[in-house]
Coordinates of C-alpha atoms and ligand atoms in Angstrom, one line a residue:
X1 CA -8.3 -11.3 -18.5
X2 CA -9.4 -7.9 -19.1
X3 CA -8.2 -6.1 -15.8
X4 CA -8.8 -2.3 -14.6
X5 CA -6.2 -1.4 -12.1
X6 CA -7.3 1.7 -9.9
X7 CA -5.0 3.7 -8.7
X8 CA -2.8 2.1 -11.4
X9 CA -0.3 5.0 -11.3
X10 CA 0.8 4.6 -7.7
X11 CA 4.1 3.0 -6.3
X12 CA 2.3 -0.2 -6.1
X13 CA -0.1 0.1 -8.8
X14 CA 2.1 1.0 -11.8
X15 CA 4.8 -2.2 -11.0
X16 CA 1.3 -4.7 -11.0
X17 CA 0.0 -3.0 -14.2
X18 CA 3.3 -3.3 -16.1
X19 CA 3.5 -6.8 -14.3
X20 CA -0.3 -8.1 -15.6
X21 CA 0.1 -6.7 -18.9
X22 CA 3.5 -8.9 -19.3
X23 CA 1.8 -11.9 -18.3
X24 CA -0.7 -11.0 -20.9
X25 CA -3.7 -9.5 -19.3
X26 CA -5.3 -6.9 -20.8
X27 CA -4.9 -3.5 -18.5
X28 CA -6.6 -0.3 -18.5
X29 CA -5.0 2.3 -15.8
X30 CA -7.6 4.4 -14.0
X31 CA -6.5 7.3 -12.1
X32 CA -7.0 11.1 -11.2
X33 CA -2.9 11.4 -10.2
X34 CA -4.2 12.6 -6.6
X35 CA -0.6 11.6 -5.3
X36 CA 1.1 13.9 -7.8
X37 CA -1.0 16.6 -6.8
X38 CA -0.1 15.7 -3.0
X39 CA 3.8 16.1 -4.4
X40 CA 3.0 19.4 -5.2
X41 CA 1.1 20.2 -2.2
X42 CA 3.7 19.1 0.1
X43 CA 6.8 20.5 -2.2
X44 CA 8.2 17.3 -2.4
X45 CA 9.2 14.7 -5.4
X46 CA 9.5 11.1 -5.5
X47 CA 13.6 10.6 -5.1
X48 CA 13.1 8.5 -8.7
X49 CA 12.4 10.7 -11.4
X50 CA 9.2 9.4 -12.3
X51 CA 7.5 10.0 -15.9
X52 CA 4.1 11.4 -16.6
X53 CA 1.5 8.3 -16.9
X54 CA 1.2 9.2 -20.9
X55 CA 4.9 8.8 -21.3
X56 CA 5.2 5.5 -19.5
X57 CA 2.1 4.0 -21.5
X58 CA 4.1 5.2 -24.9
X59 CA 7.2 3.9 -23.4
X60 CA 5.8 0.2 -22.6
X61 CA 4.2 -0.2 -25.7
X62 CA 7.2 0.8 -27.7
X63 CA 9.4 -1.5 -25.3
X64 CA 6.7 -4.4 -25.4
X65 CA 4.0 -4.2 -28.0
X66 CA 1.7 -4.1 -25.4
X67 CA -1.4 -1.6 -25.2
X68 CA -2.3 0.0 -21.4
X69 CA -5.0 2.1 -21.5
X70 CA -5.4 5.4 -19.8
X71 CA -8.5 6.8 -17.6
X72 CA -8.1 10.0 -15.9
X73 CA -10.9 9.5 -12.9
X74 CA -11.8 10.5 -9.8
X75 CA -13.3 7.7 -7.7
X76 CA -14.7 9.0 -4.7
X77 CA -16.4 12.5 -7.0
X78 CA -17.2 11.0 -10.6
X79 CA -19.5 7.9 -10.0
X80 CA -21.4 7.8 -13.1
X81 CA -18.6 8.2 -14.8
X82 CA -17.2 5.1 -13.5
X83 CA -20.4 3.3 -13.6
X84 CA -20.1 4.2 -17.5
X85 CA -16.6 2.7 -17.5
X86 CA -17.4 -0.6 -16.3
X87 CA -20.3 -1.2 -18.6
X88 CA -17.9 0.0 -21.3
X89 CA -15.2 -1.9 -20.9
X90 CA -16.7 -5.2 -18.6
X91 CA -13.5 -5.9 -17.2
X92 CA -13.2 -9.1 -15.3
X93 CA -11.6 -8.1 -12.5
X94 CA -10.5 -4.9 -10.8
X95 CA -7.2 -4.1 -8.6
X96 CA -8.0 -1.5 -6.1
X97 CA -5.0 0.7 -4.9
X98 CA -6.7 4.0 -5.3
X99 CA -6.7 5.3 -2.1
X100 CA -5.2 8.0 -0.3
X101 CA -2.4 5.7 1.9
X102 CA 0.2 7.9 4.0
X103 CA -1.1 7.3 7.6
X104 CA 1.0 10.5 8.3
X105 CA -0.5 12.8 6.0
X106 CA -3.5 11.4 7.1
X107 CA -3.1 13.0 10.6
X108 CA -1.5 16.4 9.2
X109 CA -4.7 18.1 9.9
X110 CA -8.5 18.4 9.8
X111 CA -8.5 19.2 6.0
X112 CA -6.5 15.8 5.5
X113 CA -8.2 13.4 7.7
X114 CA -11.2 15.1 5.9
X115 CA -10.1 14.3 2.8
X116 CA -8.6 11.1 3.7
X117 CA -12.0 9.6 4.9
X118 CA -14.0 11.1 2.3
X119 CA -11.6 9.7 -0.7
X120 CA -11.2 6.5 0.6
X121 CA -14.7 5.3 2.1
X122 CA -16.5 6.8 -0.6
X123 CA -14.2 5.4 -3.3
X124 CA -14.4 2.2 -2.5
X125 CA -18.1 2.3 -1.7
X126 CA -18.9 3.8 -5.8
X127 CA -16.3 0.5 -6.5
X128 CA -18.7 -1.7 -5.5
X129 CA -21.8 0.2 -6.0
X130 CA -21.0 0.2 -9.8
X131 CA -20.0 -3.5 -10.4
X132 CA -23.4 -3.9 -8.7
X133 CA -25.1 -1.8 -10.8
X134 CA -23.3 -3.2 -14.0
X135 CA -24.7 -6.1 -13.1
X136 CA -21.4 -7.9 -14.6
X137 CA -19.8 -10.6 -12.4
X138 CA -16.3 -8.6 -11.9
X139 CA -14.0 -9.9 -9.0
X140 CA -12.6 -7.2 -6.7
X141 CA -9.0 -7.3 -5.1
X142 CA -8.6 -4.9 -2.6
X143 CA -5.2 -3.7 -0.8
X144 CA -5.8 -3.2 2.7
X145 CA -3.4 -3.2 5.3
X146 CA -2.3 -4.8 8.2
X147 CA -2.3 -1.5 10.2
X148 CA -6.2 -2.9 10.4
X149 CA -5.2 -5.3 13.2
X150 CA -4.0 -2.8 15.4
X151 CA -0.2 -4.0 17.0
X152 CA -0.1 -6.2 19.7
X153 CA -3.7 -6.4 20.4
X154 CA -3.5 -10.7 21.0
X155 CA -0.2 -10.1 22.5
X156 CA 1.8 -12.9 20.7
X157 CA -0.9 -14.8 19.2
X158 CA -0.7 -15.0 15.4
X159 CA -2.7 -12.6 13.5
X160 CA -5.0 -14.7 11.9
X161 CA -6.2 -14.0 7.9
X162 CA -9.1 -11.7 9.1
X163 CA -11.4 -13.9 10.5
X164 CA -11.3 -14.7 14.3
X165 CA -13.4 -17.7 16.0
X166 CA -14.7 -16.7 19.5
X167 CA -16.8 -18.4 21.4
X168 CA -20.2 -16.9 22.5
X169 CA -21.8 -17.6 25.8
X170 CA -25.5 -18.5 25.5
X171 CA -27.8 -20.2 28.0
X172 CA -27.3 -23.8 26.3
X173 CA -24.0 -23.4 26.3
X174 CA -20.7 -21.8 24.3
X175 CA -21.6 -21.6 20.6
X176 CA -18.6 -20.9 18.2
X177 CA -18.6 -18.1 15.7
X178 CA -16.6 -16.6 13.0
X179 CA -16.1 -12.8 13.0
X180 CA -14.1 -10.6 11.4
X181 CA -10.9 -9.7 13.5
X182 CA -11.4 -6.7 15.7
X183 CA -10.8 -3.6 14.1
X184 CA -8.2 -1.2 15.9
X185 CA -6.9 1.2 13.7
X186 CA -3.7 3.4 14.7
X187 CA -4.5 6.8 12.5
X188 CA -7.5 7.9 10.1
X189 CA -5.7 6.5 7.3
X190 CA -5.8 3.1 9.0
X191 CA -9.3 3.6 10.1
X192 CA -10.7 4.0 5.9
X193 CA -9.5 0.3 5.8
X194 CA -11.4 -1.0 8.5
X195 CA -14.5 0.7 7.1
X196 CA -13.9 -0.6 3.5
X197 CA -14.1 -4.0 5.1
X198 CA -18.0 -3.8 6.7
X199 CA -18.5 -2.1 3.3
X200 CA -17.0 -5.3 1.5
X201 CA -18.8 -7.8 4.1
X202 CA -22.0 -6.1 3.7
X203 CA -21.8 -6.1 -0.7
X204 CA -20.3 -9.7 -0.1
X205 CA -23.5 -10.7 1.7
X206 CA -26.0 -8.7 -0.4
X207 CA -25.2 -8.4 -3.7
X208 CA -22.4 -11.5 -3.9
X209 CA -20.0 -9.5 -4.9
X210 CA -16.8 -11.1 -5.0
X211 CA -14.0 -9.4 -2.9
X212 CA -10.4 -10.3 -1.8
X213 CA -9.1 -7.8 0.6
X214 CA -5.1 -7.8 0.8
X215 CA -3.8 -7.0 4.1
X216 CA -0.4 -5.7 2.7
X217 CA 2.3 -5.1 4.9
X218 CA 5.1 -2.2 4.8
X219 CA 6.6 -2.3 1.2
X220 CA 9.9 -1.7 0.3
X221 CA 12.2 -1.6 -2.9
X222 CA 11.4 0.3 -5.7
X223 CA 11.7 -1.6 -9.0
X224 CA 10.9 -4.8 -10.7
X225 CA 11.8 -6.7 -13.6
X226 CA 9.7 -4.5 -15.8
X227 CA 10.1 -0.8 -14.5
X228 CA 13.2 -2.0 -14.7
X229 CA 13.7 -1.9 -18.1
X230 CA 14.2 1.8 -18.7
X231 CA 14.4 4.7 -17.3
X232 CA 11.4 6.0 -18.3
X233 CA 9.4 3.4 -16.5
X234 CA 11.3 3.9 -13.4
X235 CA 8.8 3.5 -10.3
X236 CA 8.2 6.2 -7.8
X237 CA 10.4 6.5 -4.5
X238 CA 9.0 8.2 -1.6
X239 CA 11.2 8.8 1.2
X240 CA 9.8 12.4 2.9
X241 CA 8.1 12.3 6.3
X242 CA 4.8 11.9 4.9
X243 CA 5.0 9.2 2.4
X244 CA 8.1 7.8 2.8
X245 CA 7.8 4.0 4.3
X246 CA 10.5 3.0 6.5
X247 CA 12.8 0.7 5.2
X248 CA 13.3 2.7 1.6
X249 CA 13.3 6.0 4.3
X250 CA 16.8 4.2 5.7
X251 CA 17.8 3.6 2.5
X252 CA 17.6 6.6 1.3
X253 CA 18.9 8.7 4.3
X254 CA 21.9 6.7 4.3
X255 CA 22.6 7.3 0.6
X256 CA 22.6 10.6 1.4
X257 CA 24.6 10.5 4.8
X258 CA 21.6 11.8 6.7
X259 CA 21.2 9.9 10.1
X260 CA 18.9 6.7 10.4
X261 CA 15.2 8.6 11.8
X262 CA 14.2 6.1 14.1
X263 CA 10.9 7.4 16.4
X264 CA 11.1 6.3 19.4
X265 CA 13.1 3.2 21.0
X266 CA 12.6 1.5 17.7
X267 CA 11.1 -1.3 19.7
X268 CA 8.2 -1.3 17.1
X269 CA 7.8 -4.3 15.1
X270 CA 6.3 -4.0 11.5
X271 CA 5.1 -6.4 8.5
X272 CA 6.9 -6.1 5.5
X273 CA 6.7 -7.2 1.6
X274 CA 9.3 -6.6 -1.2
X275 CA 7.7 -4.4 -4.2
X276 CA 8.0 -7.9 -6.4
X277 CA 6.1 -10.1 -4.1
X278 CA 3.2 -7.4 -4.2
X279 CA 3.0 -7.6 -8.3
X280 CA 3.2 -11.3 -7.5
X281 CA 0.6 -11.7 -4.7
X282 CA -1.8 -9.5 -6.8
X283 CA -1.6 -11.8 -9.7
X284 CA -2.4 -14.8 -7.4
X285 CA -5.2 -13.3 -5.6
X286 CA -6.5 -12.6 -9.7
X287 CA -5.8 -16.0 -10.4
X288 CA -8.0 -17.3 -7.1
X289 CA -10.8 -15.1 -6.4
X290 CA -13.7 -16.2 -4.3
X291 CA -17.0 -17.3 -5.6
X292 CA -20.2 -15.2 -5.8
X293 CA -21.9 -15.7 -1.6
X294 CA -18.5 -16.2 -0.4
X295 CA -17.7 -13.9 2.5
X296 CA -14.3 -11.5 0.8
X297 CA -11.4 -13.6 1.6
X298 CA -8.8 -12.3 3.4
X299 CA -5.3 -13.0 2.5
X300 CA -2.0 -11.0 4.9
X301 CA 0.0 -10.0 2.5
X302 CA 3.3 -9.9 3.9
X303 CA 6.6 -11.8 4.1
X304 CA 8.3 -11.0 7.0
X305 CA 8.2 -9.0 10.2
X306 CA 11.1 -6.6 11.9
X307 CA 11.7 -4.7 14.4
X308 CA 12.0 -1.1 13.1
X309 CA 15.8 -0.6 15.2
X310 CA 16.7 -3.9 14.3
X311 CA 16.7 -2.8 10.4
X312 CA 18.1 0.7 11.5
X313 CA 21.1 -1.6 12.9
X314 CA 21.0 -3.6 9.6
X315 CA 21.2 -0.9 6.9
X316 CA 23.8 0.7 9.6
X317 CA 26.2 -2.0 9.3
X318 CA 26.0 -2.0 5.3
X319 CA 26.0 1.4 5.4
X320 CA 28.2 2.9 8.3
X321 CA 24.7 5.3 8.9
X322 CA 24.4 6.7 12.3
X323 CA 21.2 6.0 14.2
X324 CA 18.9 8.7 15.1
X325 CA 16.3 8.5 17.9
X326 CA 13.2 10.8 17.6
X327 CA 9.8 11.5 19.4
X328 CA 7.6 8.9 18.3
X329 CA 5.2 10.9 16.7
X330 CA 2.3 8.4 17.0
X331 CA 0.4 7.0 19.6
X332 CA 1.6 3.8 19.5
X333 CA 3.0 1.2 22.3
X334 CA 7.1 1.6 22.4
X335 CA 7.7 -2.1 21.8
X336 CA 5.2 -4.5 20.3
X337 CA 5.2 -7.9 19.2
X338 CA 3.9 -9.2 15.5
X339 CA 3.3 -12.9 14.6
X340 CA 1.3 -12.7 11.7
X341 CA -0.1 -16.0 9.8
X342 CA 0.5 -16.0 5.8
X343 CA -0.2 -19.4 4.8
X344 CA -2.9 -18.8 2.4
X345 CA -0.3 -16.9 0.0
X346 CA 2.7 -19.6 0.7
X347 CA -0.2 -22.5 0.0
X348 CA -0.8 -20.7 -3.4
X349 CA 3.3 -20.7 -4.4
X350 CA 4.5 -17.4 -3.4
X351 CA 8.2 -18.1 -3.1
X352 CA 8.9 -14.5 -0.9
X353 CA 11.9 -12.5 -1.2
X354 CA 13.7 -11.7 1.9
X355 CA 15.7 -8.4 2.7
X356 CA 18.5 -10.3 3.2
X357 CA 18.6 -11.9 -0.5
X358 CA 20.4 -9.2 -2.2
X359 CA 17.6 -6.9 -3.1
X360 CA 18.6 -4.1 -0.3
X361 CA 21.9 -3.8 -2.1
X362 CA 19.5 -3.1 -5.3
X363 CA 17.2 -0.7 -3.4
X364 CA 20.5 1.5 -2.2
X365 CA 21.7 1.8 -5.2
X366 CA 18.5 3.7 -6.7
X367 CA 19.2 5.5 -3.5
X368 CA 22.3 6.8 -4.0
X369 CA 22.2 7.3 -7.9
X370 CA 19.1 9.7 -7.0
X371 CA 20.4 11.1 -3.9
X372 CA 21.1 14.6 -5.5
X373 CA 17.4 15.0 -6.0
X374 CA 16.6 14.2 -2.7
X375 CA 15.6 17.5 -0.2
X376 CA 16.7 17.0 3.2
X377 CA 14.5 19.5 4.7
X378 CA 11.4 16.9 3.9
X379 CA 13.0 13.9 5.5
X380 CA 11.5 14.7 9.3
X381 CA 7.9 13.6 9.9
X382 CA 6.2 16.3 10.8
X383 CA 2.4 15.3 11.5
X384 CA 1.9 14.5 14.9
X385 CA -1.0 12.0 16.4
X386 CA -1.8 14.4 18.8
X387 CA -1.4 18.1 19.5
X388 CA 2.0 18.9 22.5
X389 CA 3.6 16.0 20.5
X390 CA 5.5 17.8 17.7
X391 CA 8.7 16.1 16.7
X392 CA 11.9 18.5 16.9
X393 CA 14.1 18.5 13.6
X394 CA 17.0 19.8 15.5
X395 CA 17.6 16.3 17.2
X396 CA 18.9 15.2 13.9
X397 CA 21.7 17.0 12.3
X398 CA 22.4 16.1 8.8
X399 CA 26.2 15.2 7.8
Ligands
NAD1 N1 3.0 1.4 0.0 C1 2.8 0.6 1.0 O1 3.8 0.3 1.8 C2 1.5 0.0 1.3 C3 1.3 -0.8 2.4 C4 0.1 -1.4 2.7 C5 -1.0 -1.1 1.9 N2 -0.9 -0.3 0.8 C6 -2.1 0.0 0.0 O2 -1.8 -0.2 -1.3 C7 -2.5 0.8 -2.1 C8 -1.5 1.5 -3.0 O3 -0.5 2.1 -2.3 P1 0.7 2.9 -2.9 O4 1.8 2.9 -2.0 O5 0.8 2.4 -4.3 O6 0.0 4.4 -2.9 P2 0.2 5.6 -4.0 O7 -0.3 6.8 -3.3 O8 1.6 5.6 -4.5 O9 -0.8 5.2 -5.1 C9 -2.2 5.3 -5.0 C10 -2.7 5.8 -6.4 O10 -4.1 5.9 -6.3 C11 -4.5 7.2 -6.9 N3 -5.7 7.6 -6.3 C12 -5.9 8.0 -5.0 N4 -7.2 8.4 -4.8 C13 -7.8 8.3 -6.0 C14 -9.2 8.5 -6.5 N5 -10.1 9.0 -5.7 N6 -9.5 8.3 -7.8 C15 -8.5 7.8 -8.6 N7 -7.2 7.5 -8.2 C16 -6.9 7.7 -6.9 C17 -3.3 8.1 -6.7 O11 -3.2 9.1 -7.6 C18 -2.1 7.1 -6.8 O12 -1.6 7.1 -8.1 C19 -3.2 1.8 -1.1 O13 -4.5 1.5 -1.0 C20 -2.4 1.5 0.2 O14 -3.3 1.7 1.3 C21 0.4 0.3 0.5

């Protein structure tokens, strides 16, 4: 399958390009390294030393044989060129991580929610807009988020696979419809998702595109079998306030003998995924896409769901990490509960990794061999959801 994966040089995107190419699919990389540039904007480097996207295509082809191609692009600001792209190379499908994902950063200020929306909505939208206009049948995977649900909005009732039945009152009686589940997002970041799904219902419905939108949950881990290979294809590591996602955030901050950040009582429950099960989801959704006039499936792409304290508490008795508590800086309910439905993924053979099967042992370990290029001075989050809430670095006091 000839496959363009946007956004292909991200911490999700380059593991599922190295991932499809070994299974033999044929990959072309499309990116405009946005999230370097962010790097340098917030003087901050992936904990990893991570290779320039030239160097890694050299690298895998000299390891493998196999050819990835390169496309420097911008998305959301070069839409003919992208329109070109697709008639050139009539991929069959496209993977979609190209987006602009650090709920944090998202909320830093105006010029980043700004940015965040205009990136994000407006990528997507020239996505679709040019596999319409190519007028080739090409079969979109999107990676959403779960963050789209909200937390705790059905209390304990499972989160269904996007799609909600309700019943609707009408004179002759209840009638039942399908609708898609109500959108509640936590920060601006979160909000781009929910718009990129009316903009997929709507291209769905019009134009039959065909969509699958991946409600991903927290990742964590870093490598996989193939950017584990060498060095040089070594995958990125965040673990600053911005960027960093929780679990690898722990990791990382124990390797280092930097207190657990925990914001608030902890009492917040997340999704998560490991890094290999993402590679492995994507290829499924590939391999079971929707047909043309279907609505975009939905599949929740996650494994498991923790409390955030209760993994502070984990990696703290591997560890021997103190536990920090910090301002929560979002706006956010202390304690929330998470039951979240993933059959469509388990139906389709996804045999998920747990954090307890070894793979956090693996994950601390790129910690601490990398822990002398961490900065500690990045590890506090410093955007805050609303003004009056800034977090204080000074309740943390590194070892
Ligand atoms: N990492 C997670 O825990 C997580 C969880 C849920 C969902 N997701 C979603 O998965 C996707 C990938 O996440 P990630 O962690 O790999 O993020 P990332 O920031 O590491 O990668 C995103 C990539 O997209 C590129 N990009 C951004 N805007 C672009 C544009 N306009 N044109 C071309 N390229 C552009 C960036 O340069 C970067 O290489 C995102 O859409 C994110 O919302 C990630």
């Amino acid at each position: 399958m000839k496959v363009l994966v946007l956004g292909g040089d991200g911490f999700c995107g380059w593991p599922t390009s190295l991932h499809l190419s070994d299974i033999g699919h044929d990959v072309t990389i499309v990116d405009n390294l946005s999230r370097r540039e962010i790097d340098l904007e917030l003087e901050v480097e992936s904990l990893t030393p991570i290779r320039p996207i030239g160097e890694r295509i050299r690298v895998w082809k000299e390891l493998t044989g196999n050819e990835i191609d390169y496309v420097h692009l911008d998305l959301a600001r070069e839409y003919d060129r992208l329109e070109a792209l697709l008639r050139e190379t009539q991929p069959d499908a496209i993977v979609h991580f190209g987006e602009q994902r650090a709920a944090p950063y998202s909320m830093r200020n105006a010029t980043a929610k700004r940015y965040t929306v205009d990136n994000n909505v407006t990528g997507t939208h020239n996505v679709l807009c040019a596999i319409v206009q190519s007028g080739l049948d090409i079969a979109l995977v999107h990676l959403g988020t779960m963050g789209v649900y909200g937390y705790g909005w059905s209390g304990s009732a499972p989160i269904p696979e996007g799609y909600l039945t309700v019943k609707v009152p009408t004179p002759d009686g209840d009638i039942e419809r399908e609708i898609l589940h109500p959108a509640n997002p936590g920060s601006v970041y979160h909000l781009t998702k929910t718009l990129d799904q009316l903009l997929f219902a709507f291209y769905c419905a019009n134009d039959q595109v065909r969509v699958t939108d991946l409600h991903q949950g927290i990742v964590w881990g870093t490598q996989t079998p193939q950017t584990a290979l060498d060095e040089r294809l070594i995958n990125r590591f965040d673990y600053d306030g911005d960027y960093g996602t929780v679990l690898n955030r722990f990791l990382m901050q124990a390797a280092i003998g930097h207190p657990l950040t925990v914001h608030g009582t902890g009492g917040q429950t997340r999704a998560f995924i490991h890094i290999r099960d993402t590679v492995r989801c994507i290829q499924i959704a590939l391999e079971n896409p929707p047909e043309r006039g279907d609505k975009p499936k939905v599949f929740n792409q996650v494994t498991e769901t923790h409390r955030v304290r209760e993994l502070a508490e984990l990696i703290s008795k591997i560890t021997g990490a103190e536990i920090a508590n910090l301002p929560n800086p979002r706006r956010e309910a202390a304690e929330n509960e998470l039951n979240v439905s993933r059959e469509h993924f388990l139906e389709l053979g996804l045999n998920p990794t747990r954090l307890s099967e070894g793979l956090l042992e693996e994950s601390r370990d790129v910690a601490v061999k990398y822990r002398d290029r961490a900065d500690t001075t990045k590890i506090i989050a410093r955007s805050v959801w609303r003004q009056g809430m800034e977090t204080s670095p000074d309740l943390v006091k590194p070892q």
